[in-house]
């Protein structure tokens, strides 16, 4: 099949008019860069899906979500009790949810993201809900099994058993592992994660350096988390992850709002991707994100939505627009790349571009734009309408 449109934005830097992409077995096989190439392919009997006056781009990629928490939207305000207080409130609210409410959150969240042009989601699953529901969802998913033991050795064996048994089965769904964060996962659990991840070549997703409270407990044993956790290891979170062998090209670290100066080069050297969630950042009214420092150090940055317990919407268009607002001088091409190619890198997917070898995940947008520059402006600064969404070459 050939996908044809008025214009195609193959990636953040490649714009062609009047061409198309040849899709075979759910993968982009060839780019047809001219109208003549499309006509010749038609003459050979290739089936054509023509999006006429729309602009075709790769699907957006939500590199970090917690779909299972969708039913908590509006029920856990950021409040004045700090992040630790929010965690307490979140745990209480989550413990009150029934299985059906977790499932509703996963299904509704995936539908909402698809409607906004997101075709792939990196979803952190602490309850097993996403793994159960994945086969009935249309989006491409990487389901990360989340585990933690709060540095309590009596909880570590059960967490390791959960990892060993995890593995959703569906053509569009792959598995990953998510040891929650350095302050909630002991060295023994991190070591177990490394073994399972290496044996199965699974991607990793880990919350890191999200708050000053996290660093205070890990490095000094002080702050509000000291009342919830055992004695501190007196080590930086990144040091613990590196000691466990968890910093690699397969690792995505989430948030990273408070990196130390020496940590940025270490992340770049290890090939780690950093996932920033602008909506969650705004929800908690956090200090400006150190984006320029990550980019200067050569750390790839992807974008995610986080959960509806700590964000106003599941919409990658909104995440891009919030990033543009926070960083008005940022090149729109860089923003679009964070929401596509860099998201694919974070999730270890061959996606995020409409180039040979990539998954045929695409969106046809209604745009006024007639150039690459103006298209990127519309895509990243507003909420363009996604009139058609394709996953694995199939129109949904």
PDB file of C-alpha atoms in Angstrom, residues 40-298:
ATOM      1  CA  UNK A  40       4.566   4.687 -11.501  1.00  0.00           C
ATOM      2  CA  UNK A  41       3.781   2.709  -8.364  1.00  0.00           C
ATOM      3  CA  UNK A  42       0.058   3.125  -9.051  1.00  0.00           C
ATOM      4  CA  UNK A  43       0.609   1.820 -12.571  1.00  0.00           C
ATOM      5  CA  UNK A  44       2.201  -1.309 -11.105  1.00  0.00           C
ATOM      6  CA  UNK A  45      -1.030  -1.977  -9.234  1.00  0.00           C
ATOM      7  CA  UNK A  46      -0.058  -0.758  -5.788  1.00  0.00           C
ATOM      8  CA  UNK A  47      -3.061   0.033  -3.597  1.00  0.00           C
ATOM      9  CA  UNK A  48      -3.177   3.720  -2.604  1.00  0.00           C
ATOM     10  CA  UNK A  49      -4.541   5.374   0.526  1.00  0.00           C
ATOM     11  CA  UNK A  50      -4.804   9.035  -0.435  1.00  0.00           C
ATOM     12  CA  UNK A  51      -5.103  11.706   2.267  1.00  0.00           C
ATOM     13  CA  UNK A  52      -5.622  14.378  -0.343  1.00  0.00           C
ATOM     14  CA  UNK A  53      -5.088  17.861   1.160  1.00  0.00           C
ATOM     15  CA  UNK A  54      -3.816  16.656   4.544  1.00  0.00           C
ATOM     16  CA  UNK A  55      -0.248  16.543   5.837  1.00  0.00           C
ATOM     17  CA  UNK A  56       1.096  13.133   6.826  1.00  0.00           C
ATOM     18  CA  UNK A  57       3.625  12.828   9.663  1.00  0.00           C
ATOM     19  CA  UNK A  58       4.919  10.103  11.942  1.00  0.00           C
ATOM     20  CA  UNK A  59       2.662   9.469  14.912  1.00  0.00           C
ATOM     21  CA  UNK A  60       3.469  11.205  18.176  1.00  0.00           C
ATOM     22  CA  UNK A  61       5.044   9.111  20.922  1.00  0.00           C
ATOM     23  CA  UNK A  62       4.143   9.454  24.601  1.00  0.00           C
ATOM     24  CA  UNK A  63       7.363   8.266  26.209  1.00  0.00           C
ATOM     25  CA  UNK A  64       6.004   8.147  29.765  1.00  0.00           C
ATOM     26  CA  UNK A  65       2.466   7.497  30.976  1.00  0.00           C
ATOM     27  CA  UNK A  66       0.607   5.823  33.833  1.00  0.00           C
ATOM     28  CA  UNK A  67      -2.664   4.987  32.093  1.00  0.00           C
ATOM     29  CA  UNK A  68      -3.967   2.942  35.028  1.00  0.00           C
ATOM     30  CA  UNK A  69      -4.291   6.139  37.094  1.00  0.00           C
ATOM     31  CA  UNK A  70      -6.721   7.784  34.678  1.00  0.00           C
ATOM     32  CA  UNK A  71      -9.644   7.449  37.096  1.00  0.00           C
ATOM     33  CA  UNK A  72      -7.800   9.690  39.571  1.00  0.00           C
ATOM     34  CA  UNK A  73      -8.053  12.757  37.350  1.00  0.00           C
ATOM     35  CA  UNK A  74      -8.732  15.767  39.574  1.00  0.00           C
ATOM     36  CA  UNK A  75      -8.796  13.697  42.748  1.00  0.00           C
ATOM     37  CA  UNK A  76      -5.202  14.279  43.910  1.00  0.00           C
ATOM     38  CA  UNK A  77      -4.452  18.017  43.840  1.00  0.00           C
ATOM     39  CA  UNK A  78      -0.830  19.147  44.005  1.00  0.00           C
ATOM     40  CA  UNK A  79      -1.740  21.018  47.219  1.00  0.00           C
ATOM     41  CA  UNK A  80       0.566  22.644  49.705  1.00  0.00           C
ATOM     42  CA  UNK A  81       1.916  19.501  51.388  1.00  0.00           C
ATOM     43  CA  UNK A  82       4.798  19.098  48.973  1.00  0.00           C
ATOM     44  CA  UNK A  83       5.541  16.125  46.775  1.00  0.00           C
ATOM     45  CA  UNK A  84       5.665  13.703  49.701  1.00  0.00           C
ATOM     46  CA  UNK A  85       2.159  14.774  50.717  1.00  0.00           C
ATOM     47  CA  UNK A  86       0.989  14.262  47.151  1.00  0.00           C
ATOM     48  CA  UNK A  87       2.472  10.751  47.149  1.00  0.00           C
ATOM     49  CA  UNK A  88       0.594   9.911  50.365  1.00  0.00           C
ATOM     50  CA  UNK A  89      -2.668  11.189  48.876  1.00  0.00           C
ATOM     51  CA  UNK A  90      -2.042   9.342  45.609  1.00  0.00           C
ATOM     52  CA  UNK A  91      -1.426   6.021  47.365  1.00  0.00           C
ATOM     53  CA  UNK A  92      -4.610   6.416  49.426  1.00  0.00           C
ATOM     54  CA  UNK A  93      -6.671   7.261  46.343  1.00  0.00           C
ATOM     55  CA  UNK A  94      -5.141   4.459  44.253  1.00  0.00           C
ATOM     56  CA  UNK A  95      -5.744   1.891  46.994  1.00  0.00           C
ATOM     57  CA  UNK A  96      -9.429   2.794  46.850  1.00  0.00           C
ATOM     58  CA  UNK A  97      -9.786   2.018  43.134  1.00  0.00           C
ATOM     59  CA  UNK A  98     -11.492  -1.147  41.964  1.00  0.00           C
ATOM     60  CA  UNK A  99     -10.085  -3.285  39.170  1.00  0.00           C
ATOM     61  CA  UNK A 100     -12.739  -1.930  36.802  1.00  0.00           C
ATOM     62  CA  UNK A 101     -11.592   1.660  37.454  1.00  0.00           C
ATOM     63  CA  UNK A 102      -7.989   0.808  36.609  1.00  0.00           C
ATOM     64  CA  UNK A 103      -9.175  -0.796  33.375  1.00  0.00           C
ATOM     65  CA  UNK A 104     -11.346   2.188  32.484  1.00  0.00           C
ATOM     66  CA  UNK A 105      -8.339   4.460  32.966  1.00  0.00           C
ATOM     67  CA  UNK A 106      -6.178   2.382  30.620  1.00  0.00           C
ATOM     68  CA  UNK A 107      -8.798   2.119  27.883  1.00  0.00           C
ATOM     69  CA  UNK A 108      -9.904   5.746  28.026  1.00  0.00           C
ATOM     70  CA  UNK A 109      -6.345   7.037  28.198  1.00  0.00           C
ATOM     71  CA  UNK A 110      -5.209   5.067  25.172  1.00  0.00           C
ATOM     72  CA  UNK A 111      -8.256   6.226  23.166  1.00  0.00           C
ATOM     73  CA  UNK A 112      -7.666   9.859  24.119  1.00  0.00           C
ATOM     74  CA  UNK A 113      -4.009   9.746  23.136  1.00  0.00           C
ATOM     75  CA  UNK A 114      -4.824   8.125  19.793  1.00  0.00           C
ATOM     76  CA  UNK A 115      -7.430  10.783  19.029  1.00  0.00           C
ATOM     77  CA  UNK A 116      -4.741  13.433  19.524  1.00  0.00           C
ATOM     78  CA  UNK A 117      -2.300  11.790  17.129  1.00  0.00           C
ATOM     79  CA  UNK A 118      -0.277   9.658  19.556  1.00  0.00           C
ATOM     80  CA  UNK A 119       0.382   6.219  18.106  1.00  0.00           C
ATOM     81  CA  UNK A 120       2.846   4.765  20.647  1.00  0.00           C
ATOM     82  CA  UNK A 121       2.828   4.881  24.449  1.00  0.00           C
ATOM     83  CA  UNK A 122       5.398   3.948  27.069  1.00  0.00           C
ATOM     84  CA  UNK A 123       3.100   2.933  29.907  1.00  0.00           C
ATOM     85  CA  UNK A 124       4.234   2.168  33.453  1.00  0.00           C
ATOM     86  CA  UNK A 125       2.072  -0.622  34.850  1.00  0.00           C
ATOM     87  CA  UNK A 126       2.095  -1.244  38.607  1.00  0.00           C
ATOM     88  CA  UNK A 127      -1.074  -3.323  38.782  1.00  0.00           C
ATOM     89  CA  UNK A 128      -0.912  -5.532  35.701  1.00  0.00           C
ATOM     90  CA  UNK A 129      -3.881  -3.704  34.188  1.00  0.00           C
ATOM     91  CA  UNK A 130      -2.167  -2.487  31.031  1.00  0.00           C
ATOM     92  CA  UNK A 131      -0.698  -5.912  30.392  1.00  0.00           C
ATOM     93  CA  UNK A 132      -4.200  -7.434  30.663  1.00  0.00           C
ATOM     94  CA  UNK A 133      -5.849  -4.821  28.438  1.00  0.00           C
ATOM     95  CA  UNK A 134      -3.061  -4.297  25.913  1.00  0.00           C
ATOM     96  CA  UNK A 135      -4.384  -6.714  23.313  1.00  0.00           C
ATOM     97  CA  UNK A 136      -7.667  -4.820  22.963  1.00  0.00           C
ATOM     98  CA  UNK A 137      -6.034  -1.401  22.529  1.00  0.00           C
ATOM     99  CA  UNK A 138      -5.188   0.001  19.102  1.00  0.00           C
ATOM    100  CA  UNK A 139      -2.086   1.955  20.054  1.00  0.00           C
ATOM    101  CA  UNK A 140       1.437   0.574  19.985  1.00  0.00           C
ATOM    102  CA  UNK A 141       2.479   0.014  23.600  1.00  0.00           C
ATOM    103  CA  UNK A 142       5.607  -0.651  25.563  1.00  0.00           C
ATOM    104  CA  UNK A 143       4.250  -1.842  28.906  1.00  0.00           C
ATOM    105  CA  UNK A 144       6.792  -1.390  31.689  1.00  0.00           C
ATOM    106  CA  UNK A 145       6.174  -3.556  34.722  1.00  0.00           C
ATOM    107  CA  UNK A 146       6.741  -1.316  37.747  1.00  0.00           C
ATOM    108  CA  UNK A 147       8.244  -2.723  40.928  1.00  0.00           C
ATOM    109  CA  UNK A 148       9.489  -1.281  44.200  1.00  0.00           C
ATOM    110  CA  UNK A 149      10.344  -2.540  47.664  1.00  0.00           C
ATOM    111  CA  UNK A 150      10.851   0.758  49.569  1.00  0.00           C
ATOM    112  CA  UNK A 151      14.233  -0.616  50.714  1.00  0.00           C
ATOM    113  CA  UNK A 152      12.368  -3.271  52.718  1.00  0.00           C
ATOM    114  CA  UNK A 153      14.111  -6.655  52.210  1.00  0.00           C
ATOM    115  CA  UNK A 154      10.939  -8.573  53.044  1.00  0.00           C
ATOM    116  CA  UNK A 155       9.290  -7.082  49.934  1.00  0.00           C
ATOM    117  CA  UNK A 156      12.135  -7.729  47.493  1.00  0.00           C
ATOM    118  CA  UNK A 157      11.405 -11.417  46.652  1.00  0.00           C
ATOM    119  CA  UNK A 158       7.806 -10.688  45.646  1.00  0.00           C
ATOM    120  CA  UNK A 159       8.955  -7.794  43.453  1.00  0.00           C
ATOM    121  CA  UNK A 160      11.470 -10.025  41.704  1.00  0.00           C
ATOM    122  CA  UNK A 161       8.836 -12.711  41.115  1.00  0.00           C
ATOM    123  CA  UNK A 162       6.601 -10.087  39.487  1.00  0.00           C
ATOM    124  CA  UNK A 163       9.400  -9.235  37.066  1.00  0.00           C
ATOM    125  CA  UNK A 164      10.105 -12.825  36.128  1.00  0.00           C
ATOM    126  CA  UNK A 165       6.473 -13.546  35.269  1.00  0.00           C
ATOM    127  CA  UNK A 166       5.848 -10.376  33.264  1.00  0.00           C
ATOM    128  CA  UNK A 167       5.374 -10.357  29.513  1.00  0.00           C
ATOM    129  CA  UNK A 168       2.342  -9.087  27.556  1.00  0.00           C
ATOM    130  CA  UNK A 169       1.663 -10.969  24.321  1.00  0.00           C
ATOM    131  CA  UNK A 170       0.437  -8.941  21.344  1.00  0.00           C
ATOM    132  CA  UNK A 171       1.911  -7.911  18.003  1.00  0.00           C
ATOM    133  CA  UNK A 172       1.804  -4.191  18.857  1.00  0.00           C
ATOM    134  CA  UNK A 173       2.811  -4.602  22.498  1.00  0.00           C
ATOM    135  CA  UNK A 174       6.260  -5.151  23.957  1.00  0.00           C
ATOM    136  CA  UNK A 175       7.499  -5.457  27.514  1.00  0.00           C
ATOM    137  CA  UNK A 176       9.786  -3.297  29.616  1.00  0.00           C
ATOM    138  CA  UNK A 177      10.785  -3.044  33.268  1.00  0.00           C
ATOM    139  CA  UNK A 178      10.379  -0.076  35.593  1.00  0.00           C
ATOM    140  CA  UNK A 179      12.129  -0.146  38.957  1.00  0.00           C
ATOM    141  CA  UNK A 180      10.218   2.855  40.249  1.00  0.00           C
ATOM    142  CA  UNK A 181      13.035   5.145  41.464  1.00  0.00           C
ATOM    143  CA  UNK A 182      16.332   4.941  43.345  1.00  0.00           C
ATOM    144  CA  UNK A 183      14.648   6.026  46.588  1.00  0.00           C
ATOM    145  CA  UNK A 184      12.039   3.232  46.375  1.00  0.00           C
ATOM    146  CA  UNK A 185      14.108   0.339  45.023  1.00  0.00           C
ATOM    147  CA  UNK A 186      16.873  -1.319  47.009  1.00  0.00           C
ATOM    148  CA  UNK A 187      20.220  -2.366  45.490  1.00  0.00           C
ATOM    149  CA  UNK A 188      19.065  -6.004  45.668  1.00  0.00           C
ATOM    150  CA  UNK A 189      15.976  -5.220  43.599  1.00  0.00           C
ATOM    151  CA  UNK A 190      17.970  -3.128  41.131  1.00  0.00           C
ATOM    152  CA  UNK A 191      20.408  -6.023  40.699  1.00  0.00           C
ATOM    153  CA  UNK A 192      17.501  -8.363  39.970  1.00  0.00           C
ATOM    154  CA  UNK A 193      16.124  -5.935  37.408  1.00  0.00           C
ATOM    155  CA  UNK A 194      19.485  -5.847  35.654  1.00  0.00           C
ATOM    156  CA  UNK A 195      19.565  -9.644  35.377  1.00  0.00           C
ATOM    157  CA  UNK A 196      16.052  -9.892  33.923  1.00  0.00           C
ATOM    158  CA  UNK A 197      16.559  -6.913  31.614  1.00  0.00           C
ATOM    159  CA  UNK A 198      19.849  -8.265  30.254  1.00  0.00           C
ATOM    160  CA  UNK A 199      18.514 -11.781  29.762  1.00  0.00           C
ATOM    161  CA  UNK A 200      15.465 -10.586  27.815  1.00  0.00           C
ATOM    162  CA  UNK A 201      16.923  -7.377  26.287  1.00  0.00           C
ATOM    163  CA  UNK A 202      14.116  -5.318  27.813  1.00  0.00           C
ATOM    164  CA  UNK A 203      14.048  -1.514  27.951  1.00  0.00           C
ATOM    165  CA  UNK A 204      14.049   0.210  31.342  1.00  0.00           C
ATOM    166  CA  UNK A 205      12.140   3.231  32.632  1.00  0.00           C
ATOM    167  CA  UNK A 206      13.100   4.789  35.969  1.00  0.00           C
ATOM    168  CA  UNK A 207      11.926   7.940  37.748  1.00  0.00           C
ATOM    169  CA  UNK A 208      15.004   9.942  38.706  1.00  0.00           C
ATOM    170  CA  UNK A 209      15.893  13.270  40.351  1.00  0.00           C
ATOM    171  CA  UNK A 210      12.283  14.399  40.214  1.00  0.00           C
ATOM    172  CA  UNK A 211      12.326  16.392  43.468  1.00  0.00           C
ATOM    173  CA  UNK A 212      14.693  17.894  45.989  1.00  0.00           C
ATOM    174  CA  UNK A 213      13.050  15.657  48.622  1.00  0.00           C
ATOM    175  CA  UNK A 214      14.331  12.606  46.745  1.00  0.00           C
ATOM    176  CA  UNK A 215      17.899  13.868  46.697  1.00  0.00           C
ATOM    177  CA  UNK A 216      17.737  14.956  50.332  1.00  0.00           C
ATOM    178  CA  UNK A 217      16.852  11.453  51.558  1.00  0.00           C
ATOM    179  CA  UNK A 218      19.195   9.561  49.240  1.00  0.00           C
ATOM    180  CA  UNK A 219      22.254  11.711  49.843  1.00  0.00           C
ATOM    181  CA  UNK A 220      21.769  13.044  53.382  1.00  0.00           C
ATOM    182  CA  UNK A 221      18.975  11.049  55.019  1.00  0.00           C
ATOM    183  CA  UNK A 222      16.987  14.233  55.583  1.00  0.00           C
ATOM    184  CA  UNK A 223      13.690  15.713  54.441  1.00  0.00           C
ATOM    185  CA  UNK A 224      10.107  14.460  54.513  1.00  0.00           C
ATOM    186  CA  UNK A 225      10.903  11.102  52.889  1.00  0.00           C
ATOM    187  CA  UNK A 226      12.939  10.183  55.954  1.00  0.00           C
ATOM    188  CA  UNK A 227       9.663   9.576  57.780  1.00  0.00           C
ATOM    189  CA  UNK A 228       8.533   7.064  55.156  1.00  0.00           C
ATOM    190  CA  UNK A 229      11.744   5.177  54.412  1.00  0.00           C
ATOM    191  CA  UNK A 230      14.494   3.331  56.324  1.00  0.00           C
ATOM    192  CA  UNK A 231      17.984   4.789  56.928  1.00  0.00           C
ATOM    193  CA  UNK A 232      19.427   6.501  53.867  1.00  0.00           C
ATOM    194  CA  UNK A 233      22.172   4.926  51.727  1.00  0.00           C
ATOM    195  CA  UNK A 234      23.893   8.357  51.652  1.00  0.00           C
ATOM    196  CA  UNK A 235      24.499   7.980  47.939  1.00  0.00           C
ATOM    197  CA  UNK A 236      23.186   9.799  44.899  1.00  0.00           C
ATOM    198  CA  UNK A 237      20.435   8.055  42.963  1.00  0.00           C
ATOM    199  CA  UNK A 238      22.418   8.020  39.739  1.00  0.00           C
ATOM    200  CA  UNK A 239      25.337   6.398  41.559  1.00  0.00           C
ATOM    201  CA  UNK A 240      23.016   3.616  42.743  1.00  0.00           C
ATOM    202  CA  UNK A 241      21.677   3.052  39.231  1.00  0.00           C
ATOM    203  CA  UNK A 242      25.149   3.032  37.738  1.00  0.00           C
ATOM    204  CA  UNK A 243      26.440   0.627  40.397  1.00  0.00           C
ATOM    205  CA  UNK A 244      23.585  -1.730  39.521  1.00  0.00           C
ATOM    206  CA  UNK A 245      24.507  -1.599  35.825  1.00  0.00           C
ATOM    207  CA  UNK A 246      21.245   0.054  34.792  1.00  0.00           C
ATOM    208  CA  UNK A 247      22.555   3.012  32.809  1.00  0.00           C
ATOM    209  CA  UNK A 248      22.632   2.122  29.132  1.00  0.00           C
ATOM    210  CA  UNK A 249      21.101   2.821  25.743  1.00  0.00           C
ATOM    211  CA  UNK A 250      18.081   0.765  26.870  1.00  0.00           C
ATOM    212  CA  UNK A 251      17.378   3.101  29.801  1.00  0.00           C
ATOM    213  CA  UNK A 252      14.982   6.038  29.919  1.00  0.00           C
ATOM    214  CA  UNK A 253      15.143   8.223  33.013  1.00  0.00           C
ATOM    215  CA  UNK A 254      12.014  10.248  33.735  1.00  0.00           C
ATOM    216  CA  UNK A 255      11.816  13.837  35.034  1.00  0.00           C
ATOM    217  CA  UNK A 256      15.451  14.601  35.929  1.00  0.00           C
ATOM    218  CA  UNK A 257      14.501  18.017  37.283  1.00  0.00           C
ATOM    219  CA  UNK A 258      17.472  18.232  39.648  1.00  0.00           C
ATOM    220  CA  UNK A 259      20.612  16.811  38.010  1.00  0.00           C
ATOM    221  CA  UNK A 260      24.048  17.540  39.400  1.00  0.00           C
ATOM    222  CA  UNK A 261      26.548  19.106  37.032  1.00  0.00           C
ATOM    223  CA  UNK A 262      28.676  15.960  36.830  1.00  0.00           C
ATOM    224  CA  UNK A 263      25.711  13.701  36.060  1.00  0.00           C
ATOM    225  CA  UNK A 264      24.865  15.078  32.630  1.00  0.00           C
ATOM    226  CA  UNK A 265      28.044  13.853  30.945  1.00  0.00           C
ATOM    227  CA  UNK A 266      27.574  10.428  32.537  1.00  0.00           C
ATOM    228  CA  UNK A 267      24.088  10.139  31.061  1.00  0.00           C
ATOM    229  CA  UNK A 268      25.315  11.156  27.620  1.00  0.00           C
ATOM    230  CA  UNK A 269      28.220   8.733  27.793  1.00  0.00           C
ATOM    231  CA  UNK A 270      25.917   5.841  28.671  1.00  0.00           C
ATOM    232  CA  UNK A 271      23.396   6.697  25.937  1.00  0.00           C
ATOM    233  CA  UNK A 272      20.522   7.275  28.361  1.00  0.00           C
ATOM    234  CA  UNK A 273      17.409   9.146  27.176  1.00  0.00           C
ATOM    235  CA  UNK A 274      15.772  11.677  29.525  1.00  0.00           C
ATOM    236  CA  UNK A 275      11.967  11.973  29.419  1.00  0.00           C
ATOM    237  CA  UNK A 276      10.497  15.349  30.350  1.00  0.00           C
ATOM    238  CA  UNK A 277       6.773  15.771  31.098  1.00  0.00           C
ATOM    239  CA  UNK A 278       5.844  19.457  30.608  1.00  0.00           C
ATOM    240  CA  UNK A 279       2.236  19.016  31.757  1.00  0.00           C
ATOM    241  CA  UNK A 280       3.248  17.368  35.024  1.00  0.00           C
ATOM    242  CA  UNK A 281       5.937  20.020  35.470  1.00  0.00           C
ATOM    243  CA  UNK A 282       3.266  22.713  35.198  1.00  0.00           C
ATOM    244  CA  UNK A 283       0.834  20.794  37.437  1.00  0.00           C
ATOM    245  CA  UNK A 284       3.323  20.892  40.319  1.00  0.00           C
ATOM    246  CA  UNK A 285       4.453  24.475  39.494  1.00  0.00           C
ATOM    247  CA  UNK A 286       8.072  23.367  39.410  1.00  0.00           C
ATOM    248  CA  UNK A 287      11.110  25.523  38.789  1.00  0.00           C
ATOM    249  CA  UNK A 288      12.200  25.794  35.138  1.00  0.00           C
ATOM    250  CA  UNK A 289      13.340  22.498  33.663  1.00  0.00           C
ATOM    251  CA  UNK A 290      17.099  22.436  32.836  1.00  0.00           C
ATOM    252  CA  UNK A 291      16.514  21.596  29.178  1.00  0.00           C
ATOM    253  CA  UNK A 292      19.431  23.629  27.848  1.00  0.00           C
ATOM    254  CA  UNK A 293      21.848  21.768  30.120  1.00  0.00           C
ATOM    255  CA  UNK A 294      20.696  18.363  28.874  1.00  0.00           C
ATOM    256  CA  UNK A 295      20.894  19.409  25.247  1.00  0.00           C
ATOM    257  CA  UNK A 296      24.322  20.987  25.676  1.00  0.00           C
ATOM    258  CA  UNK A 297      25.581  17.763  27.266  1.00  0.00           C
ATOM    259  CA  UNK A 298      24.236  15.674  24.369  1.00  0.00           C
TER     260      UNK A 298
END
